[in-house]
Each structure stands twice: as C-alpha cells, then as structure tokens.
Amino acid sequence: MKKNKPKYMQIIDAAVVVIAENGYHSAQVSKIAKQAGVADGTIYLYFKNKEDILISLFQEKMGNFVEKIEEKIAGKDTAAEKLLMMVEAHFRMLSKDRHLAIVTQLELRQSNKDLRLKINEVLKGYLKVIDDILIEGKENGEFSSTLDIRLARQMIFGTMDETVTSWVMNEQKYDLTALSSSVHHLLLNGCKG
Amino acid sequence: MKKNKPKYMQIIDAAVVVIAENGYHSAQVSKIAKQAGVADGTIYLYFKNKEDILISLFQEKMGNFVEKIEEKIAGKDTAAEKLLMMVEAHFRMLSKDRHLAIVTQLELRQSNKDLRLKINEVLKGYLKVIDDILIEGKENGEFSSTLDIRLARQMIFGTMDETVTSWVMNEQKYDLTALSSSVHHLLLNGCKG
Amino acid sequence: MKKNKPKYMQIIDAAVVVIAENGYHSAQVSKIAKQAGVADGTIYLYFKNKEDILISLFQEKMGNFVEKIEEKIAGKDTAAEKLLMMVEAHFRMLSKDRHLAIVTQLELRQSNKDLRLKINEVLKGYLKVIDDILIEGKENGEFSSTLDIRLARQMIFGTMDETVTSWVMNEQKYDLTALSSSVHHLLLNGCKG
Amino acid sequence: MKKNKPKYMQIIDAAVVVIAENGYHSAQVSKIAKQAGVADGTIYLYFKNKEDILISLFQEKMGNFVEKIEEKIAGKDTAAEKLLMMVEAHFRMLSKDRHLAIVTQLELRQSNKDLRLKINEVLKGYLKVIDDILIEGKENGEFSSTLDIRLARQMIFGTMDETVTSWVMNEQKYDLTALSSSVHHLLLNGCKG
DNA sequence: AATGAATGAGTGTTCATTCAT
DNA sequence: GATGAATGAACACTCATTCAT
C-alpha cells in the first residue's frame, strides 16, 4: 500500500508546506519535489498527477481528522457534549497545524471544481459524524423533533468553517480554541429550538 | 459613471455567463469578449486587466445585493423579521440568477488570494447589514444579551453560504427559497439562546 | 504643401520630445498625439503611418542640418577650413537640441532596417557635402592624391557620429563643441597622409 | 560551464541565423527554437529570457573577437603594425560570417537602450585593446604626443564600424578585407599628426 | 526505483490603424 | 478637417508530464 512507502507521506507533507508558504498557484510540482528531497519524476511514481497529490493530501489529513474526532466523542453520553467535543477537536487540530489550516481553509479552495467535488467526497465522512450526533439528539429529545438534519448539518459545518476561515484570514492572531464554547452554545441553541 | 457606459455592464454580464458555463480557469478574456460581442481590445478600454473584470463583477452584483436586502428589511420592526427577510432575499436572488450563483459560490472561490481579499472588502458591506440586525436584536431584548456579534455573524453568513453552496453543488435540483423559513428558524434559535 | 500646415511640424516636434523622453519603443502614436495636442486620428491626416512620422522627422531636421552646414562652409577657401566648419556645425547643432541628439544618436537607431534604409537616403545629402569637401581637397593638393573618397567619407562621418554618440551616452556631461578642433585635427591628418 | 553544454551554443548560433534572415523584430523565440532543433521551453533552460539570448550572443561572439585580435597583435613590434592587424582581423572576421555581420551591424542595433548598454559593456574589452595600441604608439613616439586617446579611439572604432556597416548595407557586394590597408593608412595618418 | 533534461500547449495584453460622427 | 472609440493580430514564457538512462 502506498502509505507504507515513506516517500508517499514525505511528498504530501512537502506539498502542505509548499502550498502554505507559496500559495496554491505557486506550488509547482518541482517545488514540492525539492521540498520533499526527491526528483520531479519521482513524484509520478507515487501519484498519478498533480491533482492526485492534492486529493491524497486531503484524504490523509482529513481521514486522520475524522478518526480523532470519533475517538473524542466516543465516550460522551449526550449529543450536546459530543457537539462540544467535535467543535473543540476541530478548532484544536487546525490550531496546532498552522500550515494545514492555511492549506485547507484558503489555498485548496482555489482548486478547480473537479478537485473540489472530490474533496467533498472526502468530507462526507465528516458530515456523517455530524449527522449521527444530530440524529442522536433528535431521538433522545435533546434537539427539536422538527429539526431538518441537512440544514442543521449545513449550519454546523458552515459556522465552524466560517469561524476557522476568519481566524486564518486574520493571520491566526487570536486563540481559536477559546471560541469553542461560544460557538457550541450558538449551535446548540439552533438545534434545540 | 462607468455603469452608464453600456459596454461596461455588457462585458460583466458576459463574464458571468462565460465563467458559469466554462469554469473560472477556462474563462479566457477572448471568450468573454466574444460573448459580449466586442473585440478583445475593447475589454481593456473598460477594465484595467482580467482581475479587474472579476472584482468589478463582484462589486456590481454584490453592491446590488446589499442594496436590495436593505430595501427589504427597511420597514420591518423586529430583528427576527429582518433576519427572515435577509435569508429570503439572499436565497431568492441567487435562485433567480443561476449563472451568478455558480460564479459566486464555486468559480470565484478559485481566484487567487489577492482577488479574494478584494472580494472580502466588498463582502464587508454585507456583513455590516448582519451586524446591524444582531445589534438591534441584542438591544431590544430579542437576542441573548451575551451574544458574541462576530461569532453570530459567522454562524449566519456561514450557514447561508454553506446552504447555497450545497444547493449549487447539487445542481440546483431543489427549491432553495423553500428553505428560508427553516434556516431562519435555526439561526434565530442560535441568537436567542 | 504639408509643411505649411501648422499641425505638420507640431506633430514632428511632439514626436522628438516623446521619443527623447520615453524612448523609441515607448513612443506610441497616442502619446505623440497627446503631446501635439491633437486627436490620434488627426495624425493620419498628415502622415501615412507611424514610420512616415519618423522619416519626416529625420527629413525635416536633417534637411535643415545640411542647409546650415552649407551656409557655414560657403565662404571658406580651403577644404581644411570647410572640414572644421562642418565638424563645428555638426557638434554645435546637436549640442543645442538635446532632445534631437538623443533621438538621432540613440532612439532612431532602434528602428527597423527598412526605416534605416530610408534614413540613409536622407543622409546621402550630408555625405555629398563631405564628398565635395574631399574632392576639393584632393584637387587643390590639400589632401593626398591617393585618398579613397568613400573610405575617407566613412572615416569622417563615422568619427563624428561615434564622438556624438559617446557624448550622448555619457549623458551630455561634457562640452561637445570643445572637441571640434581636436577631431578636425585627427581627420585632417587622416586625409593629408 | 555554459559553453560546454552543446545546446547553449546551438541556440546562440540559431539566433544569429534567424535574426540575420528575418530581422530583429521578426526573430520570435519559437523561430529560434525551431532553427536550433529544440523545443521552445528548452530555450529557457539555458537563457533567462529572450534578451539574455541576445546579450549572450554578443558576449560569445565578441569575446571570441577580442581574443582573436589579441592573438594577432601579440607578436607585433610597432603600434602601426598592431593597428593594421586589428583592422585586418576585424574586417576578416566579419567577412567570414555574413550572418554575424548583419546581426552586429544592423539588427542588434534595433534593440532597446537597456540591451545596448549591456552590449556596450562587452564592447569595452575591445576599446581597451585599441587604447593599449594608442598608448604604446604615443609612448614610443609613433603617434603624436598630443594625441587625445579617447578621440582617437572614437575615430578608429567609428571608422571601422561605419566601413563595415556600409559594406553590409551594400549587401556585402565588394571585398571588405581589401579595404584594410587603405583604412589603416587613413587612421595611421590621423594618429601620427 | 530514481533521475532531471526536455517537451510544447496555452493566453493576457498592447497599440497602430480605421471610420462613423 | 477633426475626433476618439473600437478593432484584432501577434508573442514571450510557464510548468505538468514524459522517458531515456
């Protein structure tokens, strides 16, 4: 499997650094190769093309993301608690990796529609986690019985995403994780009503 | 004034069509000129360069957007009603112009960071409208006295944006405006809590 | 006749200024029109095309040049004296019009081969003046009887031209006319030998 | 070293041919690439940009020029002999490479001021050779003790240059090298006086 | 497996010239 | 005669991908 080859992750990590520091449009394959310490041609032994690097990047980093969030919420009893854990984990993980935050919130959004559709495929795993929390909340009476799952999910994801993007665009000047509780409060009210 | 020169809007409208139908990266200046029925060089009598077309496009269309929303909410007495009017107007206007929806939700986001920063400048007018509603709601007791304006604004904008983007990505298959009331309900609860 | 129309010379003088200050390749027709205080299209009422402006410029200014030199040497008895008068007049006239010096020595040489061939046609009048001096000098024994007129003319013109070009390239920092006597001395020795 | 990469000289030689046959302004990069038998992009592996090709062309060809002239005059005892060797070598080398003669005498002079300034830098090596001959001649009494080195240099270079340019403009119809002796004679007289 | 030299398709912008008013 | 808005041809350079070694 690809992942077991050390150069695979080496190239993905190089891509994160190069894209974060140079921007999406200045992230040439040759720059990524140089950062990874391999020849240009070597990239193509591990990835089909440039787009494949970016999709793989997102898959590896977001797959990791979903796994960690699932761990965090596993032991919690209420949907409200799970929602809090999720917001906290989401904000904490992006806070910890400044390069990754820039890449996912700003740079990768400059990719074309095709790539973004594939990224959305990857995101579905995350949206599933949100949906599961919402369903649990509806079933156990924490959330409104009339709650529209899809809309609530869009509110939750849209709000977290907009919050992180604002933070990145403000050059990560303030503490993102400190906002978890307030954001959770807002979202919870939305779902309860 | 620029707007009085017919070719100015003619070129902007052509840009919307070309970008929506071909995608941001395939929207060559020559294609826009052809769609607008003018020579390539004529573009440069009205715009400094290609980026200027896109910024102007956003300014003209979003300026219009903010004006219309302000009209709609002008006569309303409560922040809740104003919020509803805004969500409805936002959804209705993008529903009516399918091309513009594609351009603002998907294609223009592929632009580089510089362009996006300028787009954000334009968006500030919109965010101001949201803030005014939130402040009014806090002052007259409709909304929680502890509501964080910035976060609430990010929730409102993030939710509407995510909802519209999902609708566009689903190829505008369902009625977006029909969601206004539910989205309004969600957001209102968020602000009240 | 063209010359009697005031705008004709107005445009030529504008061209000298624009070319001297902006360089040959930045001397767009629209800039010349603006400097001359006329509309772009008006240029084409007086000149066939852009090249025609430049040829006319050279004809008007160099025609003037040859006339003045002929006046200066008219009363002189010896070829040596005439040669001195010519060198002095050549240097003095270019010293007096800094813009024209830049245009003839640097900028107009960037024109294409066709234009330069036409400029050479104009120069023939000047070369004829030189030849006449040389012939007179050979006939009256001032110069060597074996003097090759063509080569001597190339030496005289080449030397004066190189001297003026060096002076222009040194940003006209020293007094060009002060060199007349030394240059004359050099050339005279060449012809006598 | 650049010169050891065969494609480097291959491209420069192609540029000489293309510029001589098509003229400076019609010498597109793609034409040079085609003539050199490489892809357009390959040009940019060896040269920074189009201007860099032209500067390098001049450096390679003129550097060679200066070296050869220095060899020729090395064994000569008098300044007069050295001057003759130089004129002969100058004429002979340009006679042998008709394309190069067209490029240096006509086409490259159409380049912009920046390029011409860089070309002048290269020429300084040649002017140094002339100056050394002049100084030697003054010191050993061959030339006038009052000879102005700078003016004499301008006469020598200006005369040779004008002679070659006339020859090129006359489509190289006569034997340039046959003029060496007469030109040398003229210049020598100039310096002696 | 790894290399890196070579490839070549693709596009924003300028500006001399025209012509309807 | 004078205008100036409109035209459209023309070209340097980048960079993802290949393939001989």
Short mmCIF file of C-alpha atoms in Angstrom, two decimals, chain C residues 37-185:
data_model
loop_
_atom_site.label_atom_id
_atom_site.label_comp_id
_atom_site.label_asym_id
_atom_site.label_seq_id
_atom_site.Cartn_x
_atom_site.Cartn_y
_atom_site.Cartn_z
CA GLY C 37 -2.44 68.43 -28.65
CA VAL C 38 -4.38 66.65 -31.37
CA ALA C 39 -6.51 63.50 -31.56
CA ASP C 40 -4.95 60.19 -32.51
CA GLY C 41 -6.82 60.11 -35.78
CA THR C 42 -5.55 63.54 -36.76
CA ILE C 43 -2.02 62.16 -37.05
CA TYR C 44 -3.21 60.15 -40.02
CA LEU C 45 -4.38 63.23 -41.84
CA TYR C 46 -0.77 64.39 -42.00
CA PHE C 47 1.22 61.16 -42.07
CA LYS C 48 0.63 57.88 -43.87
CA ASN C 49 1.61 55.81 -40.83
CA LYS C 50 3.89 55.84 -37.84
CA GLU C 51 7.01 55.16 -39.88
CA ASP C 52 6.16 58.17 -42.01
CA ILE C 53 6.33 60.40 -38.93
CA LEU C 54 9.84 59.21 -38.21
CA ILE C 55 11.08 59.53 -41.77
CA SER C 56 9.56 63.01 -41.99
CA LEU C 57 11.12 63.90 -38.66
CA PHE C 58 14.52 62.92 -39.97
CA GLN C 59 14.00 64.68 -43.31
CA GLU C 60 12.90 67.94 -41.70
CA LYS C 61 15.62 68.01 -39.08
CA MET C 62 18.49 66.72 -41.25
CA GLY C 63 17.44 68.82 -44.27
CA ASN C 64 17.80 71.79 -42.00
CA PHE C 65 21.11 70.38 -40.86
CA VAL C 66 22.59 70.15 -44.36
CA GLU C 67 21.35 73.64 -45.27
CA LYS C 68 23.01 75.19 -42.25
CA ILE C 69 26.30 73.41 -42.86
CA GLU C 70 26.32 74.52 -46.47
CA GLU C 71 25.83 78.11 -45.33
CA LYS C 72 28.71 77.82 -42.89
CA ILE C 73 31.22 76.45 -45.37
CA ALA C 74 30.14 78.63 -48.28
CA GLY C 75 32.66 81.39 -47.75
CA LYS C 76 35.66 79.25 -46.79
CA ASP C 77 38.61 78.92 -49.15
CA THR C 78 40.28 75.67 -48.12
CA ALA C 79 38.96 72.14 -47.68
CA ALA C 80 40.59 72.11 -44.24
CA GLU C 81 38.64 75.14 -43.16
CA LYS C 82 35.45 73.71 -44.57
CA LEU C 83 36.05 70.47 -42.71
CA LEU C 84 36.47 72.41 -39.49
CA MET C 85 33.31 74.40 -40.10
CA MET C 86 31.41 71.20 -40.74
CA VAL C 87 32.62 69.45 -37.60
CA GLU C 88 31.88 72.54 -35.56
CA ALA C 89 28.42 72.98 -37.05
CA HIS C 90 27.64 69.28 -36.60
CA PHE C 91 28.64 69.32 -32.96
CA ARG C 92 27.06 72.68 -32.23
CA MET C 93 23.68 71.86 -33.68
CA LEU C 94 23.34 68.62 -31.77
CA SER C 95 24.62 70.32 -28.60
CA LYS C 96 21.87 72.89 -28.87
CA ASP C 97 19.00 70.43 -29.17
CA ARG C 98 19.44 67.77 -26.51
CA HIS C 99 16.22 66.01 -27.45
CA LEU C 100 17.13 65.81 -31.10
CA ALA C 101 20.59 64.47 -30.20
CA ILE C 102 19.08 61.64 -28.19
CA VAL C 103 16.61 60.84 -30.94
CA THR C 104 19.12 60.76 -33.79
CA GLN C 105 22.02 59.10 -31.97
CA LEU C 106 20.19 56.53 -29.86
CA GLU C 107 16.49 56.15 -30.36
CA LEU C 108 16.07 56.24 -34.11
CA ARG C 109 18.72 53.55 -34.48
CA GLN C 110 16.29 51.12 -32.91
CA SER C 111 14.06 51.42 -35.93
CA ASN C 112 13.89 48.53 -38.32
CA LYS C 113 16.06 48.00 -41.36
CA ASP C 114 13.52 49.45 -43.78
CA LEU C 115 13.27 52.69 -41.89
CA ARG C 116 17.03 52.89 -41.58
CA LEU C 117 17.42 52.44 -45.32
CA LYS C 118 15.12 55.42 -45.81
CA ILE C 119 17.06 57.41 -43.24
CA ASN C 120 20.20 56.61 -45.19
CA GLU C 121 18.59 58.09 -48.28
CA VAL C 122 18.18 61.30 -46.33
CA LEU C 123 21.76 61.11 -45.10
CA LYS C 124 23.07 60.99 -48.65
CA GLY C 125 22.68 64.76 -48.86
CA TYR C 126 25.04 65.09 -45.94
CA LEU C 127 27.52 62.59 -47.30
CA LYS C 128 27.51 64.57 -50.55
CA VAL C 129 28.68 67.65 -48.64
CA ILE C 130 31.54 65.63 -47.18
CA ASP C 131 32.45 64.20 -50.56
CA ASP C 132 32.55 67.68 -52.10
CA ILE C 133 34.99 68.84 -49.47
CA LEU C 134 37.15 65.79 -50.01
CA ILE C 135 37.17 66.21 -53.80
CA GLU C 136 38.08 69.86 -53.45
CA GLY C 137 40.91 68.95 -51.07
CA LYS C 138 42.28 66.34 -53.44
CA GLU C 139 42.08 68.69 -56.39
CA ASN C 140 43.83 71.60 -54.75
CA GLY C 141 46.50 69.42 -53.23
CA GLU C 142 45.47 69.78 -49.61
CA PHE C 143 44.70 66.06 -49.35
CA SER C 144 46.59 63.04 -50.61
CA SER C 145 46.09 62.35 -54.29
CA THR C 146 45.55 58.69 -53.46
CA LEU C 147 42.83 59.38 -50.94
CA ASP C 148 39.88 56.97 -51.29
CA ILE C 149 36.87 59.29 -51.16
CA ARG C 150 34.46 56.64 -49.94
CA LEU C 151 36.73 55.47 -47.15
CA ALA C 152 37.64 58.99 -46.12
CA ARG C 153 33.95 59.90 -46.02
CA GLN C 154 33.26 56.86 -43.84
CA MET C 155 36.10 57.87 -41.54
CA ILE C 156 34.81 61.42 -41.24
CA PHE C 157 31.19 60.52 -40.74
CA GLY C 158 31.99 57.51 -38.54
CA THR C 159 34.28 59.53 -36.32
CA MET C 160 31.86 62.41 -35.85
CA ASP C 161 28.99 60.03 -35.28
CA GLU C 162 30.89 57.92 -32.75
CA THR C 163 32.03 61.07 -30.94
CA VAL C 164 28.49 62.43 -30.66
CA THR C 165 27.06 59.06 -29.62
CA SER C 166 29.67 58.72 -26.88
CA TRP C 167 28.77 62.19 -25.68
CA VAL C 168 25.04 61.37 -25.61
CA MET C 169 25.66 58.05 -23.88
CA ASN C 170 27.69 59.92 -21.27
CA GLU C 171 24.54 61.93 -20.71
CA GLN C 172 25.97 65.00 -22.42
CA LYS C 173 28.10 65.66 -19.37
CA TYR C 174 30.93 67.46 -21.14
CA ASP C 175 31.17 70.16 -23.79
CA LEU C 176 30.91 68.51 -27.18
CA THR C 177 31.78 71.60 -29.20
CA ALA C 178 35.09 71.90 -27.39
CA LEU C 179 36.14 68.68 -29.16
CA SER C 180 35.71 70.14 -32.67
CA SER C 181 39.25 71.29 -33.07
CA SER C 182 40.84 68.02 -31.94
CA VAL C 183 38.52 65.92 -34.04
CA HIS C 184 39.20 68.16 -37.02
CA HIS C 185 42.91 67.75 -36.45
#
